[in-house]
PDB file of C-alpha atoms in Angstrom:
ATOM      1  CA  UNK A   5      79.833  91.198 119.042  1.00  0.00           C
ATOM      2  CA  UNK A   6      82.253  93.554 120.483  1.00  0.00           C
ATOM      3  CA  UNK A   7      85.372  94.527 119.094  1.00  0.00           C
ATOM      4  CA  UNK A   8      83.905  95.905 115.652  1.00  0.00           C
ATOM      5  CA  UNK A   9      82.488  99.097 114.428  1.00  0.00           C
ATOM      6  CA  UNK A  10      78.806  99.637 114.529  1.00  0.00           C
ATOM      7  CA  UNK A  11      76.670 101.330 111.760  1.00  0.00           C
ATOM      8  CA  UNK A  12      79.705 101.901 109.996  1.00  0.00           C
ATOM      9  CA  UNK A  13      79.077 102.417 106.165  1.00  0.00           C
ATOM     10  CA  UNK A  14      81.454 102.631 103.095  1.00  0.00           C
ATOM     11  CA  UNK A  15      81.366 106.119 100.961  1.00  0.00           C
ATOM     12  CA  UNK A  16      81.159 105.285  97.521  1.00  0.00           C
ATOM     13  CA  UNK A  17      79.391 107.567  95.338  1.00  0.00           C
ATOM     14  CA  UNK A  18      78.824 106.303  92.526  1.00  0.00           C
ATOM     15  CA  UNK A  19      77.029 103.837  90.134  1.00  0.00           C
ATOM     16  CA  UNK A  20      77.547 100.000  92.004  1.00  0.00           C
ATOM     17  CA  UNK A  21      77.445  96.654  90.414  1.00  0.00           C
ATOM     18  CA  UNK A  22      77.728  93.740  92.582  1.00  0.00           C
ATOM     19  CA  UNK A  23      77.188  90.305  92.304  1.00  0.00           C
ATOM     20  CA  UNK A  24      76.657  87.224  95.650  1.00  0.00           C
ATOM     21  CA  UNK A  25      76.916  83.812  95.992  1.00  0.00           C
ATOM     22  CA  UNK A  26      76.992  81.360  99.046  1.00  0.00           C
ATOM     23  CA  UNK A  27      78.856  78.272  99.235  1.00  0.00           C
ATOM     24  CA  UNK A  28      78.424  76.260 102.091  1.00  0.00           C
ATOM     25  CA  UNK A  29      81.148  73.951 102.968  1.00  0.00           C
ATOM     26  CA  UNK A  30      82.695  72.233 105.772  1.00  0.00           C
ATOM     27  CA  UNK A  31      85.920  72.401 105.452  1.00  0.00           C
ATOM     28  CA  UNK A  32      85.812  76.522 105.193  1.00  0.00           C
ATOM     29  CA  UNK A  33      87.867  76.129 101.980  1.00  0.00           C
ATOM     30  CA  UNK A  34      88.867  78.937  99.509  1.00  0.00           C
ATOM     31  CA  UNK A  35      85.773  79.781  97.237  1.00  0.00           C
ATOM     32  CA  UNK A  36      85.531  78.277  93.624  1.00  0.00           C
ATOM     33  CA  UNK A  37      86.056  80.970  91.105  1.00  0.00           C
ATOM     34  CA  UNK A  38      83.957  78.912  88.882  1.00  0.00           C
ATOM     35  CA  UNK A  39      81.210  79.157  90.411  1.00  0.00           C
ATOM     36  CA  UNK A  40      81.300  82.648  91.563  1.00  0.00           C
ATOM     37  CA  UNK A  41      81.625  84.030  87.631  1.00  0.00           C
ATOM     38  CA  UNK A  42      78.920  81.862  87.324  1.00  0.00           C
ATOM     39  CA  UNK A  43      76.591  83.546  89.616  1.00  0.00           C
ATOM     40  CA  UNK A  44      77.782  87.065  89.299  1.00  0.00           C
ATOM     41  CA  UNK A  45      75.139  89.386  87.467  1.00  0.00           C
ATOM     42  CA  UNK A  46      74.347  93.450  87.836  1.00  0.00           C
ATOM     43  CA  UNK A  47      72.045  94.892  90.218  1.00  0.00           C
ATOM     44  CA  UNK A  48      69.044  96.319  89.153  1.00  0.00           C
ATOM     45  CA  UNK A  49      68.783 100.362  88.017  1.00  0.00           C
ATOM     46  CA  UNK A  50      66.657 101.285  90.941  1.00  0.00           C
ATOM     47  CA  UNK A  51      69.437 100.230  92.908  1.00  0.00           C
ATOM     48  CA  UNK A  52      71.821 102.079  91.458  1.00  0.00           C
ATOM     49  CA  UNK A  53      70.397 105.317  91.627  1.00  0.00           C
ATOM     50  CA  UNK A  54      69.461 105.009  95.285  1.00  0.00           C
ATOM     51  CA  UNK A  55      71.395 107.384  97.644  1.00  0.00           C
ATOM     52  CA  UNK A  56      75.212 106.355  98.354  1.00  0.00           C
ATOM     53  CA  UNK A  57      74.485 105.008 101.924  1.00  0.00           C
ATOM     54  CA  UNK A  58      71.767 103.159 101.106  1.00  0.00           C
ATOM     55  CA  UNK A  59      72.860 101.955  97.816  1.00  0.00           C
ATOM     56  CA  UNK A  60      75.964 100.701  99.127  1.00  0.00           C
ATOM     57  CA  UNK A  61      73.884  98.374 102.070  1.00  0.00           C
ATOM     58  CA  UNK A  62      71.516  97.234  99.060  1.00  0.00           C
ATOM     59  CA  UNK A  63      73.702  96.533  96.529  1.00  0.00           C
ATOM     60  CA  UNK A  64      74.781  93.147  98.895  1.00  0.00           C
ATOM     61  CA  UNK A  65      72.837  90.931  96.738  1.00  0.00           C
ATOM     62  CA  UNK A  66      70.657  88.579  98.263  1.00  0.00           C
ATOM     63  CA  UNK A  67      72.372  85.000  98.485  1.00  0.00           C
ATOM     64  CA  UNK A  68      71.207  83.352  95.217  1.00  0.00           C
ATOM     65  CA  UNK A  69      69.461  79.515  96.225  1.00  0.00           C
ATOM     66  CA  UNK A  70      71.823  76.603  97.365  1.00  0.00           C
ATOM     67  CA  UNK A  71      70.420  73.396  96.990  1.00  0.00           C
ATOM     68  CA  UNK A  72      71.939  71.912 100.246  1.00  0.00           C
ATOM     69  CA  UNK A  73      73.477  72.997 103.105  1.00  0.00           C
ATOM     70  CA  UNK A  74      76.474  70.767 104.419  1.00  0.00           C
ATOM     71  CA  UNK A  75      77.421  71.042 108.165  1.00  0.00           C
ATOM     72  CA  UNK A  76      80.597  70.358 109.323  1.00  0.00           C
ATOM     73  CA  UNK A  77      80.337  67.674 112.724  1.00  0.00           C
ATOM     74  CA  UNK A  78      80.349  70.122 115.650  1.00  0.00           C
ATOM     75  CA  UNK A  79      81.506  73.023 113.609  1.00  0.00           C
ATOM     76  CA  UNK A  80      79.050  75.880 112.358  1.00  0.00           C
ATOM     77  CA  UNK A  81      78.316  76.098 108.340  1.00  0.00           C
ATOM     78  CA  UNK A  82      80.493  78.800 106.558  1.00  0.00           C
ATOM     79  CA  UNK A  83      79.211  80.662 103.622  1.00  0.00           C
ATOM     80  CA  UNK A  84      81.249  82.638 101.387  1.00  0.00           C
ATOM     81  CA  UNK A  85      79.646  85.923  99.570  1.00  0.00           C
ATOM     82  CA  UNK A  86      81.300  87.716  96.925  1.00  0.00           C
ATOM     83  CA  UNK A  87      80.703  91.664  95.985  1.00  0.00           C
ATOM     84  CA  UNK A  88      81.820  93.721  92.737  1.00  0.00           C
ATOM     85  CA  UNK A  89      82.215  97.215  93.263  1.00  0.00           C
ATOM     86  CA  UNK A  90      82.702  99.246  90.089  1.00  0.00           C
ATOM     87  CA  UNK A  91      83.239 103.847  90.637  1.00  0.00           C
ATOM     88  CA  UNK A  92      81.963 105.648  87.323  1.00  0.00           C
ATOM     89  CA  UNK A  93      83.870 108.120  86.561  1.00  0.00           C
ATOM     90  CA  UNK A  94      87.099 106.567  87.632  1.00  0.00           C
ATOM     91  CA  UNK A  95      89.097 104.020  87.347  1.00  0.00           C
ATOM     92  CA  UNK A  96      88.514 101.993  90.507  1.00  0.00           C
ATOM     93  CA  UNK A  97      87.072  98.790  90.577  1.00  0.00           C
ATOM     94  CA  UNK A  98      86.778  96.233  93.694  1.00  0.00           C
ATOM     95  CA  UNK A  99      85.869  92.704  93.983  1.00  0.00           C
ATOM     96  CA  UNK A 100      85.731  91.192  97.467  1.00  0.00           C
ATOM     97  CA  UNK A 101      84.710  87.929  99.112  1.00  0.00           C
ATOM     98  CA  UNK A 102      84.257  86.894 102.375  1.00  0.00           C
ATOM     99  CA  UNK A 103      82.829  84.291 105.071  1.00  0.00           C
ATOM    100  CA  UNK A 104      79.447  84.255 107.102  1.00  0.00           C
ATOM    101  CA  UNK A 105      78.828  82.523 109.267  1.00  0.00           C
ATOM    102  CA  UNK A 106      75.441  80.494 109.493  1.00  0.00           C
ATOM    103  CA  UNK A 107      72.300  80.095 112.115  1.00  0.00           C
ATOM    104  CA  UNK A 108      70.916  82.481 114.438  1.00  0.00           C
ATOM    105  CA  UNK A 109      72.362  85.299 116.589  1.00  0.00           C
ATOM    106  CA  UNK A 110      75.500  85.848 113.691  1.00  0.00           C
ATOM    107  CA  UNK A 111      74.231  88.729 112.366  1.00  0.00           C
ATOM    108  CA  UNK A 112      76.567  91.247 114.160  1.00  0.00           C
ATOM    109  CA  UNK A 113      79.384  89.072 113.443  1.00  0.00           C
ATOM    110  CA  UNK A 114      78.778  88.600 110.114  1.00  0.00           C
ATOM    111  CA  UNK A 115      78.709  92.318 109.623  1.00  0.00           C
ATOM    112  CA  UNK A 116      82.074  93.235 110.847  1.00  0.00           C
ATOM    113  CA  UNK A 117      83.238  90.121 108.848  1.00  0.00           C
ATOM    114  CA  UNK A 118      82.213  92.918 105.705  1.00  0.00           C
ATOM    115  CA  UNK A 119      83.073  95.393 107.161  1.00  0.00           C
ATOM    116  CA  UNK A 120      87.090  94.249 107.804  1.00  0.00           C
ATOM    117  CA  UNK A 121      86.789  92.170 103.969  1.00  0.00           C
ATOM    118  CA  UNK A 122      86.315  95.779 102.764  1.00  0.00           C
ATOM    119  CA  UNK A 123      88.817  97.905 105.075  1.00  0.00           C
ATOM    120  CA  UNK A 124      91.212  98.263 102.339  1.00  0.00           C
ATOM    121  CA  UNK A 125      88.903  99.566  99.892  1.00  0.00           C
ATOM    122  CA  UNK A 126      87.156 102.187 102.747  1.00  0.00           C
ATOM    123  CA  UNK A 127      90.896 103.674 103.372  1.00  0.00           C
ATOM    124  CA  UNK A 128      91.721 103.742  99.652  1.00  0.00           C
ATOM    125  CA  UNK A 129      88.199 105.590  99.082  1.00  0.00           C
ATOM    126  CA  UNK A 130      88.384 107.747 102.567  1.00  0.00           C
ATOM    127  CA  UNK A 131      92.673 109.283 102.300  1.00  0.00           C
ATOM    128  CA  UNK A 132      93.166 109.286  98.700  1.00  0.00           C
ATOM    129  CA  UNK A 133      92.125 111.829  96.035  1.00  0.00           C
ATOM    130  CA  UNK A 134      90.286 110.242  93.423  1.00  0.00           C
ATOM    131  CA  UNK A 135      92.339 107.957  91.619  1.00  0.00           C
ATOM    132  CA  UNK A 136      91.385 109.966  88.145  1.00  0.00           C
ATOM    133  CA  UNK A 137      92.372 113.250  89.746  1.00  0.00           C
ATOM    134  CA  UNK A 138      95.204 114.900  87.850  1.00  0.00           C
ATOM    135  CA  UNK A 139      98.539 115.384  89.538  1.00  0.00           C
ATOM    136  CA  UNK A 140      99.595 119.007  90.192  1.00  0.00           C
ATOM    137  CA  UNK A 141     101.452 121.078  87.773  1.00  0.00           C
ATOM    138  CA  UNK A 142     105.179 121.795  88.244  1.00  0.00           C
ATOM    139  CA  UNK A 143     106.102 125.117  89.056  1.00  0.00           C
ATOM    140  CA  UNK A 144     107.795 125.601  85.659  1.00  0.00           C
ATOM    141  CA  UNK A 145     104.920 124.626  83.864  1.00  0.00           C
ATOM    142  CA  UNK A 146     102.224 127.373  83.157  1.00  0.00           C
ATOM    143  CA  UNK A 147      98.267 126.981  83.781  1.00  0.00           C
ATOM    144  CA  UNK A 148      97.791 126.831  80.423  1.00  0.00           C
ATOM    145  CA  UNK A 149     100.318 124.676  79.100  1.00  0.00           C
ATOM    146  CA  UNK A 150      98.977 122.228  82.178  1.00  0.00           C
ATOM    147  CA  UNK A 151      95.349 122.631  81.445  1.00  0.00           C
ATOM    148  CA  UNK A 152      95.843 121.608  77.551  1.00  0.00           C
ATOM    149  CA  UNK A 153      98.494 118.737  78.302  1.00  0.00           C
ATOM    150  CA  UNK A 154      96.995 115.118  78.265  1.00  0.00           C
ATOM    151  CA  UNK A 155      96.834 113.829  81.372  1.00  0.00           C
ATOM    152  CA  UNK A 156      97.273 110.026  82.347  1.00  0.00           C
ATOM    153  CA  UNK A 157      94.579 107.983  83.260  1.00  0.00           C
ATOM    154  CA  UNK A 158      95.205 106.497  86.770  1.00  0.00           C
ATOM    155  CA  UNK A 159      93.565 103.294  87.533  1.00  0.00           C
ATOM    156  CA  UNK A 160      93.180 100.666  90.870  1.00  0.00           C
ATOM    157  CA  UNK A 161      92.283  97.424  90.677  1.00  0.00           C
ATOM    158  CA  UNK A 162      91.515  95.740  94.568  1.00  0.00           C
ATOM    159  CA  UNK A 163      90.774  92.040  94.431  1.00  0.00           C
ATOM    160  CA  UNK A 164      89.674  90.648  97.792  1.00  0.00           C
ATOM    161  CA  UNK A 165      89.804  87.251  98.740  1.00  0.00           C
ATOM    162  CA  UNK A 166      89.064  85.304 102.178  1.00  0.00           C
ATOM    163  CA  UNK A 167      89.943  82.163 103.572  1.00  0.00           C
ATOM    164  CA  UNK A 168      88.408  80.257 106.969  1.00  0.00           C
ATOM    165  CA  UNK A 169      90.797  78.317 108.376  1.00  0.00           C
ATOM    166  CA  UNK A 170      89.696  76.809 111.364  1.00  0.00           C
ATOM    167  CA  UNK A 171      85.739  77.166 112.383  1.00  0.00           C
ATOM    168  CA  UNK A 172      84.660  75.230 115.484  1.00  0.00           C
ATOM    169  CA  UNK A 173      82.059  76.072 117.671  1.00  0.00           C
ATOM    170  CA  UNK A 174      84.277  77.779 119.900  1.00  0.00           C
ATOM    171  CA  UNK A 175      86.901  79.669 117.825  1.00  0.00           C
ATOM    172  CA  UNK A 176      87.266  80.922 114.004  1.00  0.00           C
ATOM    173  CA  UNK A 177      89.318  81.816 112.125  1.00  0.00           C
ATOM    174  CA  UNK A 178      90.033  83.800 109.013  1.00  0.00           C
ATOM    175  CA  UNK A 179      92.708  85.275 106.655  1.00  0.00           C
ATOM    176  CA  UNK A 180      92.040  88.100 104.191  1.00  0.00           C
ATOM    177  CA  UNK A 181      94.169  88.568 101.494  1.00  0.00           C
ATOM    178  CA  UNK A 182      93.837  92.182  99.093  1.00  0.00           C
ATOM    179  CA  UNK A 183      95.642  92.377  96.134  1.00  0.00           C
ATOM    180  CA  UNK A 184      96.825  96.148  95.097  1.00  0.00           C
ATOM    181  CA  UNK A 185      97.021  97.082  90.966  1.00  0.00           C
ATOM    182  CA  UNK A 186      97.788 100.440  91.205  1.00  0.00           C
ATOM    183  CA  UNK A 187      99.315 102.087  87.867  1.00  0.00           C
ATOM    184  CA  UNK A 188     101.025 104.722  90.070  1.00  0.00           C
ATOM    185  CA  UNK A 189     102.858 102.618  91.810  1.00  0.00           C
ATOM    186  CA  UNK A 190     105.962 100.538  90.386  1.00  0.00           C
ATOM    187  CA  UNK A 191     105.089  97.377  91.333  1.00  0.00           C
ATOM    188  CA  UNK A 192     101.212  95.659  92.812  1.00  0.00           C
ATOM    189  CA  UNK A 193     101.305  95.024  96.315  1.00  0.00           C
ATOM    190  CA  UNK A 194      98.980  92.804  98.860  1.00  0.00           C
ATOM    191  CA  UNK A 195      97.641  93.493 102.441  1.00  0.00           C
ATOM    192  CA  UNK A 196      97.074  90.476 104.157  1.00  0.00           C
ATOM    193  CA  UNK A 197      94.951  90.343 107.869  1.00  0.00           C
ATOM    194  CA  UNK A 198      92.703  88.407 109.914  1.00  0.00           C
ATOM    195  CA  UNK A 199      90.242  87.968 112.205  1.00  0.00           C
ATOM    196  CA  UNK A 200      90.386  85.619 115.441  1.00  0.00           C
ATOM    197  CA  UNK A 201      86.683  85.402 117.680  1.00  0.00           C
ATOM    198  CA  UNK A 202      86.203  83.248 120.951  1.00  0.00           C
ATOM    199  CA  UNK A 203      82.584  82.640 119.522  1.00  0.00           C
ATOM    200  CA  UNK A 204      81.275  82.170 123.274  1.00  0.00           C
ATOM    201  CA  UNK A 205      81.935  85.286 124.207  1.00  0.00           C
ATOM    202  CA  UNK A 206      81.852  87.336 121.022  1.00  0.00           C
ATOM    203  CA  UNK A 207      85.426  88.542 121.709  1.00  0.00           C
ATOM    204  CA  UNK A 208      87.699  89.228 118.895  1.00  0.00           C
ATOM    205  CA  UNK A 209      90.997  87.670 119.703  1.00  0.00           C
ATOM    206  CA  UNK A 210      94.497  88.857 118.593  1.00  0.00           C
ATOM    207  CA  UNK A 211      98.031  87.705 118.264  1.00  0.00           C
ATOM    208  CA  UNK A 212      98.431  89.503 122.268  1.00  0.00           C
ATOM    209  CA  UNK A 213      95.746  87.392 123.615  1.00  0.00           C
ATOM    210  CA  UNK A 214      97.763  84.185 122.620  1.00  0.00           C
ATOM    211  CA  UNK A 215     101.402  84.405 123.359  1.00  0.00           C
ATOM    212  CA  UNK A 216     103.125  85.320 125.862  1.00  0.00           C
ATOM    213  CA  UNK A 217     106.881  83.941 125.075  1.00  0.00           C
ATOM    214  CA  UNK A 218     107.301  86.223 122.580  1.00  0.00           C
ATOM    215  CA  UNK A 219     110.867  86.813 121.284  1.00  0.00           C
ATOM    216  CA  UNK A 220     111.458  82.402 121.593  1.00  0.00           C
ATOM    217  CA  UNK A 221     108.166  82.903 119.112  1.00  0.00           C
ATOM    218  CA  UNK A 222     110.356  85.626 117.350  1.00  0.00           C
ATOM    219  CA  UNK A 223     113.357  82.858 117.718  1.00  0.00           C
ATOM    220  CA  UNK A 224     110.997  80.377 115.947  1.00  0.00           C
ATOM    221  CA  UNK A 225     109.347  82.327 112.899  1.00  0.00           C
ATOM    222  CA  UNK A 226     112.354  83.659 112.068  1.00  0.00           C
ATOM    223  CA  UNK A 227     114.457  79.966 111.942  1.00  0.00           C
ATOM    224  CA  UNK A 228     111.347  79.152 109.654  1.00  0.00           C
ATOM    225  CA  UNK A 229     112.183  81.697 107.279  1.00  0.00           C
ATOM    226  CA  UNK A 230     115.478  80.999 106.942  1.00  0.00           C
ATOM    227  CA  UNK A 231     114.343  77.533 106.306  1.00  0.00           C
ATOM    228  CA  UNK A 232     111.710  78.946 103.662  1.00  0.00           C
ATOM    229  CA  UNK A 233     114.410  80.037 101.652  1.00  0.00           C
ATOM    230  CA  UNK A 234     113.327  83.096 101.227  1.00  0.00           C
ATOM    231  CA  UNK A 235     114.883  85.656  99.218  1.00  0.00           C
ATOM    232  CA  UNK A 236     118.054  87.232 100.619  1.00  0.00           C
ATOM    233  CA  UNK A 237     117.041  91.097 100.714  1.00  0.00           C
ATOM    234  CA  UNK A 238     114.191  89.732 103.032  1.00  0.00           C
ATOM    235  CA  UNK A 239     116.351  87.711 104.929  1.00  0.00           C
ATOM    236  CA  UNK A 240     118.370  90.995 105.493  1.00  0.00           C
ATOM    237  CA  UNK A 241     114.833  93.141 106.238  1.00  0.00           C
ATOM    238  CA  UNK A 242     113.450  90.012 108.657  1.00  0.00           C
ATOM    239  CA  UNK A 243     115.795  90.753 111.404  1.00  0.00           C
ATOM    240  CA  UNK A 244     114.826  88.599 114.094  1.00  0.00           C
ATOM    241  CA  UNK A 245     115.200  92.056 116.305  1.00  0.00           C
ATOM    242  CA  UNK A 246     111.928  93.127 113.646  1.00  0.00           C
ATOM    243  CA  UNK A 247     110.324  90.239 113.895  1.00  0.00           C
ATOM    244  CA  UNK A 248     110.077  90.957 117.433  1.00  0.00           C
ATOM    245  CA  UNK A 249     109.137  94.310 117.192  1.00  0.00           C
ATOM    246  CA  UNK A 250     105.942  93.325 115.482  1.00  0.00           C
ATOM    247  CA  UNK A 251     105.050  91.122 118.171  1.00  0.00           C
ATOM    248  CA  UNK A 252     102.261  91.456 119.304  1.00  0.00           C
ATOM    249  CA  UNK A 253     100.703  93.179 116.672  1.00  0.00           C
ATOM    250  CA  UNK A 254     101.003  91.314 113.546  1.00  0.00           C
ATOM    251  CA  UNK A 255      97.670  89.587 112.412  1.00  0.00           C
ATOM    252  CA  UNK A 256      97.843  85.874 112.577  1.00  0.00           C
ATOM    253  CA  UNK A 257      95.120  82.962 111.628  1.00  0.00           C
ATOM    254  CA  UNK A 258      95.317  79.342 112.889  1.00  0.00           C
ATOM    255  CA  UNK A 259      94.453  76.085 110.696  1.00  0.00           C
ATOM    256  CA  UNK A 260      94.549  72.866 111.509  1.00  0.00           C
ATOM    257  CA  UNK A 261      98.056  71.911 112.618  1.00  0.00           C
ATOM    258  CA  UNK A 262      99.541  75.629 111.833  1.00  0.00           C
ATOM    259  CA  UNK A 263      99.563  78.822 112.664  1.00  0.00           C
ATOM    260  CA  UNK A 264     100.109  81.570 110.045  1.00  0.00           C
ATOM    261  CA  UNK A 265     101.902  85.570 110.842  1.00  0.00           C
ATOM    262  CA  UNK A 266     102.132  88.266 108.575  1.00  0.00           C
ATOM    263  CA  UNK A 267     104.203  90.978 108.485  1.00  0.00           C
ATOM    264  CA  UNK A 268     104.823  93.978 106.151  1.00  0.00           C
ATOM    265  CA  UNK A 269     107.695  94.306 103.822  1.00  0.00           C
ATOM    266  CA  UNK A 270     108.708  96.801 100.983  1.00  0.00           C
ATOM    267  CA  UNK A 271     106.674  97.138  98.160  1.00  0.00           C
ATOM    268  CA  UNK A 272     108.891  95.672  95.892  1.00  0.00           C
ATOM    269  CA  UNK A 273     108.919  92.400  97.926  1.00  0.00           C
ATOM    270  CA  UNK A 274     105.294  92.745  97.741  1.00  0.00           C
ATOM    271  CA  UNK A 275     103.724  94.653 100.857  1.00  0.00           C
ATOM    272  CA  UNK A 276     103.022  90.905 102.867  1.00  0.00           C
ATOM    273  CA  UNK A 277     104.923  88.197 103.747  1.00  0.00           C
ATOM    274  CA  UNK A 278     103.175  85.241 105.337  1.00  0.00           C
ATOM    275  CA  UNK A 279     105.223  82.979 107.781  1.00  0.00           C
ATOM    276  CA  UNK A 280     103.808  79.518 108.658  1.00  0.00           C
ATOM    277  CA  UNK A 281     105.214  77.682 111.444  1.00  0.00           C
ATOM    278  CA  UNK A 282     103.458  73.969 112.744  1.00  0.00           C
ATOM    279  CA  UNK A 283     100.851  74.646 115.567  1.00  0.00           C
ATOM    280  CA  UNK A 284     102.366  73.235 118.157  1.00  0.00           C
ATOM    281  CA  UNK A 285     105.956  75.048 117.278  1.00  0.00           C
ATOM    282  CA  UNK A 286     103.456  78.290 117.772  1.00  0.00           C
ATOM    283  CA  UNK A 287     101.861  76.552 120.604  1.00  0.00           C
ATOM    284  CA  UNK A 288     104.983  76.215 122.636  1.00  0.00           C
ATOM    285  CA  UNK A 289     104.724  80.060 123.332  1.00  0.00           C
ATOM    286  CA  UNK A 290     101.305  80.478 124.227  1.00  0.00           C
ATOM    287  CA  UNK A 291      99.612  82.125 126.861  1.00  0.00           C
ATOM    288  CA  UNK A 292      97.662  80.578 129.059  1.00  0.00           C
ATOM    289  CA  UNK A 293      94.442  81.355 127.448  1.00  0.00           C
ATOM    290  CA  UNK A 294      91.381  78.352 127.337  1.00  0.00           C
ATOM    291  CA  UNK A 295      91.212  79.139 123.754  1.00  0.00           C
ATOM    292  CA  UNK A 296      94.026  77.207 122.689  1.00  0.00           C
ATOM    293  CA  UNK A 297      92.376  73.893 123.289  1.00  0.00           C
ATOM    294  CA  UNK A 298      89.485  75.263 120.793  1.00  0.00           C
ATOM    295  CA  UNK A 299      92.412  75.881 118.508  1.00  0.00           C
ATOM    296  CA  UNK A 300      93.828  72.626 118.571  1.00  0.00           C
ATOM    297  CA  UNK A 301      96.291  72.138 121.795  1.00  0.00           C
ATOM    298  CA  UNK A 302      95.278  70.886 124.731  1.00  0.00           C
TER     299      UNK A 302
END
């Protein structure tokens, strides 16, 4: 699988509980919630004193029993596992799901499909201070009056979520969504990415590979959000010049029949906005990569 980072591990250090379940289902819908509370439980306490490192890769649960598997006609079986991440001693806590991808020779690709579910969580963990770390004391403010004042707890609350859209035996497809409760900011936010891989080659894909027209595709997302009726201050940010800009950077996933872009906004608009435009609106500024045809155009 290339494209991904090997024997890359998240740094946690402390006490894990974690929870996995696998779904199988053709249509690579969104995962029941039902059934994931259902099957969530802790790990054992051997686990959670192992070392960080190693406590982190065997805290993954093993996949609890399914009583059938349901394949999909020409498309590989999609499982979705779900983890629980919980740091004592602060306030963090981190629930993530995400698709694997069944049947021999997936195992590389099913680990960077972890490894990008949890991104948000690894950058939160790896450039912030620890989210109960006290803020520093004004200048005015003396060490003692700061040392005896009561100090606010901080807390961050990630929920991951994943979503296949299109799985053939060629190309797939998926969207990640994180949700962002952070009590020192204003307002929750919510990351949004993807991953695109020609599954013949192992190749991860991106929104460069597949367009090539790409301010008519700026043209077309951004008559689609004026027909979304979206709000007017993002209207105003949404220039079709920015929209542009992004190009060809901003993640997108394909479905059947659409294609879906996000692109970062303000916090107070929420961090993500999500554009959807018809596939073969999309289509009609493609490159002249084969992989369209796996996605849907011929």
């Amino acid at each position: 699988m290339k494209g991904g980072k090997k024997g890359k591990g998240l740094r946690f250090t402390a006490a894990v509980l974690t929870a996995a379940v696998l779904l199988f289902s053709p249509s690579c819908e969104a995962m029941p919630q039902a059934a994931v509370s259902q099957a969530a439980s802790p790990v054992s306490s051997a686990a959670v004193s192992s070392a960080p490192e190693a406590m982190l890769q065997a805290a993954g649960g093993d996949a609890l029993p399914a009583e059938t598997v349901q394949e999909g006609i020409g498309n590989p079986a999609i499982s979705y596992r779900m983890e629980e991440y919980h740091l004592s001693g602060e306030s963090l806590e981190i629930t993530v799901s995400y698709p694997q991808i069944e049947g021999e020779g997936r195992e590389e690709l099913n680990t960077l499909l972890r490894e990008r579910a949890l991104q948000t969580a690894e950058l939160l963990e790896q450039e912030q201070t620890p989210v109960s770390a006290p803020e520093a004391s004004s200048a005015d403010v003396s060490s003692a009056e700061a040392s005896s004042a009561p100090r606010e707890q901080r807390t961050v609350l990630l929920i991951g979520g994943s979503q296949c859209y299109l799985p053939t035996d060629d190309f797939f497809s998926v969207a990640f969504t994180m949700d962002i409760n952070d009590s020192a900011q204003q307002a929750p936010s919510k990351e949004w990415y993807t991953f695109n891989c020609d599954l013949r080659t192992g190749e991860e894909v991106t929104c460069a590979d597949l367009f090539a027209d790409l301010d008519g595709l700026s043209g077309a997302l951004r008559e689609q959000l004026e027909q979304d009726g979206v709000e007017d201050s993002l209207l105003t940010y949404l220039t079709k010049d920015r929209l542009r800009a992004g190009l060809p950077g901003v993640p997108v996933a394909f479905g059947s029949g659409f294609a879906e872009f996000g692109y970062p906004v303000p916090r107070a608009a929420g961090g993500t906005l999500t554009i959807t435009i018809p596939l073969n609106v999309a289509a009609a500024y493609r490159s002249d990569s084969v992989l369209w045809e796996a996605i849907g155009i011929s």
